[in-house]
Short mmCIF file of C-alpha atoms in Angstrom, two decimals:
data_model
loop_
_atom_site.label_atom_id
_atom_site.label_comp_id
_atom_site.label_asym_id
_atom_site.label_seq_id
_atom_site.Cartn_x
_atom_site.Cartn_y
_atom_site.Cartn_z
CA UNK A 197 110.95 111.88 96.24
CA UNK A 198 112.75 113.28 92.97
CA UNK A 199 114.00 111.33 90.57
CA UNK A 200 115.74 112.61 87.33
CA UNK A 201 115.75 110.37 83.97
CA UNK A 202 117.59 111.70 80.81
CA UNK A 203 115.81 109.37 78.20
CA UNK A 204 112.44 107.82 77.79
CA UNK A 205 113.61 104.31 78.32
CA UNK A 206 114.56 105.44 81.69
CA UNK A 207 111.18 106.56 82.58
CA UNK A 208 109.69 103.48 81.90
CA UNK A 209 112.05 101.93 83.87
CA UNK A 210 111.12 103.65 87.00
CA UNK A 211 107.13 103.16 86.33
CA UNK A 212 108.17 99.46 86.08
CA UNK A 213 109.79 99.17 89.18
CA UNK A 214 107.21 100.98 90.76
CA UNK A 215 104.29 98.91 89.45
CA UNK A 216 106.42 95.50 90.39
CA UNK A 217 105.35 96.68 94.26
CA UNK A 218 101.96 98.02 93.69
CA UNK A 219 98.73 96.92 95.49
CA UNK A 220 95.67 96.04 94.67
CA UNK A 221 93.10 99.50 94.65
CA UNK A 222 96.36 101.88 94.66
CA UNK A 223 95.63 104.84 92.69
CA UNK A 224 98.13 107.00 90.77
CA UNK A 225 97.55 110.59 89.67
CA UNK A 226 99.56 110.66 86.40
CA UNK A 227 100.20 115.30 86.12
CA UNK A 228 102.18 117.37 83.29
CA UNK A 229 102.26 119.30 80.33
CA UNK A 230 101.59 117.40 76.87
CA UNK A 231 104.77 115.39 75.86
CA UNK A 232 106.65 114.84 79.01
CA UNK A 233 106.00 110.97 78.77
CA UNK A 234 102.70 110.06 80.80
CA UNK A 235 102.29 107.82 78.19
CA UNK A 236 105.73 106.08 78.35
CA UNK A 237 104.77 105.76 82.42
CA UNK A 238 101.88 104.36 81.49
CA UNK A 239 103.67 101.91 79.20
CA UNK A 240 105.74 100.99 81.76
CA UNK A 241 103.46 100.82 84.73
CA UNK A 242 101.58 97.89 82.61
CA UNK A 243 104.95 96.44 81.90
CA UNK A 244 105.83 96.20 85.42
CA UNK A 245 102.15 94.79 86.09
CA UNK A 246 102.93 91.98 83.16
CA UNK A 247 100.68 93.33 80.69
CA UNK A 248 101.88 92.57 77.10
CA UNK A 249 99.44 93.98 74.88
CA UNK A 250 100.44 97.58 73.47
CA UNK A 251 99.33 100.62 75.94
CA UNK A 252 98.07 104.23 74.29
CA UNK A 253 96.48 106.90 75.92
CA UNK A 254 92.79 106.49 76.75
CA UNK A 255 92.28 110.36 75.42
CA UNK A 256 88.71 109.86 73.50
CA UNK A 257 87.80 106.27 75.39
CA UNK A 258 88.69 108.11 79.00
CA UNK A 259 89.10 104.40 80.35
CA UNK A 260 90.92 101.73 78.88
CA UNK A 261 91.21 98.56 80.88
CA UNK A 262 93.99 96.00 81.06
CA UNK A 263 93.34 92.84 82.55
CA UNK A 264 96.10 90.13 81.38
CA UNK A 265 98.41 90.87 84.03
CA UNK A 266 99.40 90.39 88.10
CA UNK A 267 96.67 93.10 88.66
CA UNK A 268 94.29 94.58 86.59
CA UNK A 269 95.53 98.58 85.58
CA UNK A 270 92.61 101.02 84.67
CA UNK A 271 94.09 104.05 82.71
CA UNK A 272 92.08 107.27 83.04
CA UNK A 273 92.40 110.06 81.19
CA UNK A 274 90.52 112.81 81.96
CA UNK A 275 91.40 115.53 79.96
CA UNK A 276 88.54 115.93 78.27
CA UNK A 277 86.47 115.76 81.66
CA UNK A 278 84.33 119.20 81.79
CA UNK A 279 82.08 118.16 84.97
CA UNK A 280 83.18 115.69 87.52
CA UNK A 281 79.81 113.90 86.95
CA UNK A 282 80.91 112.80 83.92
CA UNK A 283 83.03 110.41 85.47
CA UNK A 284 79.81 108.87 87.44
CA UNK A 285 78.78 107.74 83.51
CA UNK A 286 82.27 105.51 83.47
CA UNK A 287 81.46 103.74 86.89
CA UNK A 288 84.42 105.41 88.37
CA UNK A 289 84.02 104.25 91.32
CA UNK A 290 84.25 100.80 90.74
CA UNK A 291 87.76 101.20 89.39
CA UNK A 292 89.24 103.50 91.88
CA UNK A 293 87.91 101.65 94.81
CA UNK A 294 88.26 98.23 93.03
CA UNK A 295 91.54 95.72 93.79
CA UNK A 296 93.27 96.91 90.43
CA UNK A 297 95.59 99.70 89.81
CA UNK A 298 94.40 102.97 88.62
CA UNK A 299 95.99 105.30 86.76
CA UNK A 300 94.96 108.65 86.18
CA UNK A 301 96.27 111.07 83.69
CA UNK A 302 95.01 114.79 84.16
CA UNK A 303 94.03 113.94 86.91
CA UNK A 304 94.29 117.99 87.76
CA UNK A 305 90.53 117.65 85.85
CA UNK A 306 88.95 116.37 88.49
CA UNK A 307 90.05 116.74 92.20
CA UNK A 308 87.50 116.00 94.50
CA UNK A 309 87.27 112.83 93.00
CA UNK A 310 90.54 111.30 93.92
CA UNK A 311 91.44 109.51 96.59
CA UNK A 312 93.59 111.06 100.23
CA UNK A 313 95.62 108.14 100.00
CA UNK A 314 96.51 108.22 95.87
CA UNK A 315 100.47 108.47 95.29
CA UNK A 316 100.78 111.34 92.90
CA UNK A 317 103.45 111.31 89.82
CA UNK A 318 104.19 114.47 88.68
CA UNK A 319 106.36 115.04 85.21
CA UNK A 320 108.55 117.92 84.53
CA UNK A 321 110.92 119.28 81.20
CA UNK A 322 113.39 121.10 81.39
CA UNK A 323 115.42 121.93 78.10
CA UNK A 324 118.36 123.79 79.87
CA UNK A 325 119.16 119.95 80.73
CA UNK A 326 118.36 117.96 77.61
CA UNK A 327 115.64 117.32 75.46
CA UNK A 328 115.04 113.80 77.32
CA UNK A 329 115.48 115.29 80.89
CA UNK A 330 112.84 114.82 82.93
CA UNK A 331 111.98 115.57 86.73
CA UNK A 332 109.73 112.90 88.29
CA UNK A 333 108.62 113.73 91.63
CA UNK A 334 106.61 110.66 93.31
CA UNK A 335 104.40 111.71 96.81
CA UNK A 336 102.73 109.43 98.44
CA UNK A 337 104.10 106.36 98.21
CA UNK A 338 104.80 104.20 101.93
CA UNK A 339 108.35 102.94 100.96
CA UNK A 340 110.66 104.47 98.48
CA UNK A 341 113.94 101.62 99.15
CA UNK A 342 113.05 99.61 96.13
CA UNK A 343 114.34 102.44 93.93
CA UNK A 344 117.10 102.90 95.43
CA UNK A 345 119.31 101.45 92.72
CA UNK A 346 117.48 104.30 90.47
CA UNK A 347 119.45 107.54 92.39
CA UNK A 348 116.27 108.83 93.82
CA UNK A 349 116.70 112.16 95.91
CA UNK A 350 115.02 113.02 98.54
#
């Protein structure tokens, strides 16, 4: 599925609708360039979860947990991963096979460590359409109908 958003708030949106269905131990792959808005689906993600404290990129911490909502959301990111055993140091494991929500920025890093079954999010720019524009193209999820209000193509 592709969806298009032309602002931030829009993107957040989506990632909130999105994490209103999730299941426990679903894991997201969270892929694009610097400044396409990972963090604003990550902000909306825990939104949609019912997490109210303030969300940032986990860039130095690689984890940062959130555990005040309907599910718990584990936010990876892996960017600065340089050996996939580093992420054995972090207990990976226990959060991608766990009954929270993972989400894993970068998660390009470190591919033999994710799931078959993870729904991948991938985030695209394109400046011919707007400096907001952005292409959001979801694999992997079972159902796509409760975004259908959103103008998803597919």
């Amino acid at each position: 599925m592709i969806i298009e958003t032309m602002h931030p708030d829009d993107t957040y949106r989506l990632a909130m609708k999105i994490a209103e269905q999730a299941k426990p131990g679903q894991l997201y792959t969270l892929n694009g360039d610097l400044g396409v808005g990972k963090t604003v689906f990550a902000q909306g993600m825990a939104a949609g979860l019912g997490i109210a404290e303030p969300v940032n990129s986990p860039t130095f911490t690689i984890v940062q947990e959130y555990r005040d909502g309907r599910l718990p959301l584990y936010h990876f990111d892996v960017y600065r991963i340089e050996e996939p055993e580093e992420m054995d140091e972090i207990g990976y494991e226990d959060y991608f096979f766990g009954n929270g929500i993972s989400l894993v920025e970068w998660a390009v890093q470190i591919p033999e460590l994710i799931p078959e079954n993870a729904i991948s999010v991938t985030i695209e720019k394109d400046p011919e359409k707007g400096f907001d524009y952005r292409k959001i193209t979801i694999e992997g999820l079972e159902s796509y109908d409760f975004l259908k209000e959103l103008g998803e193509e597919e």
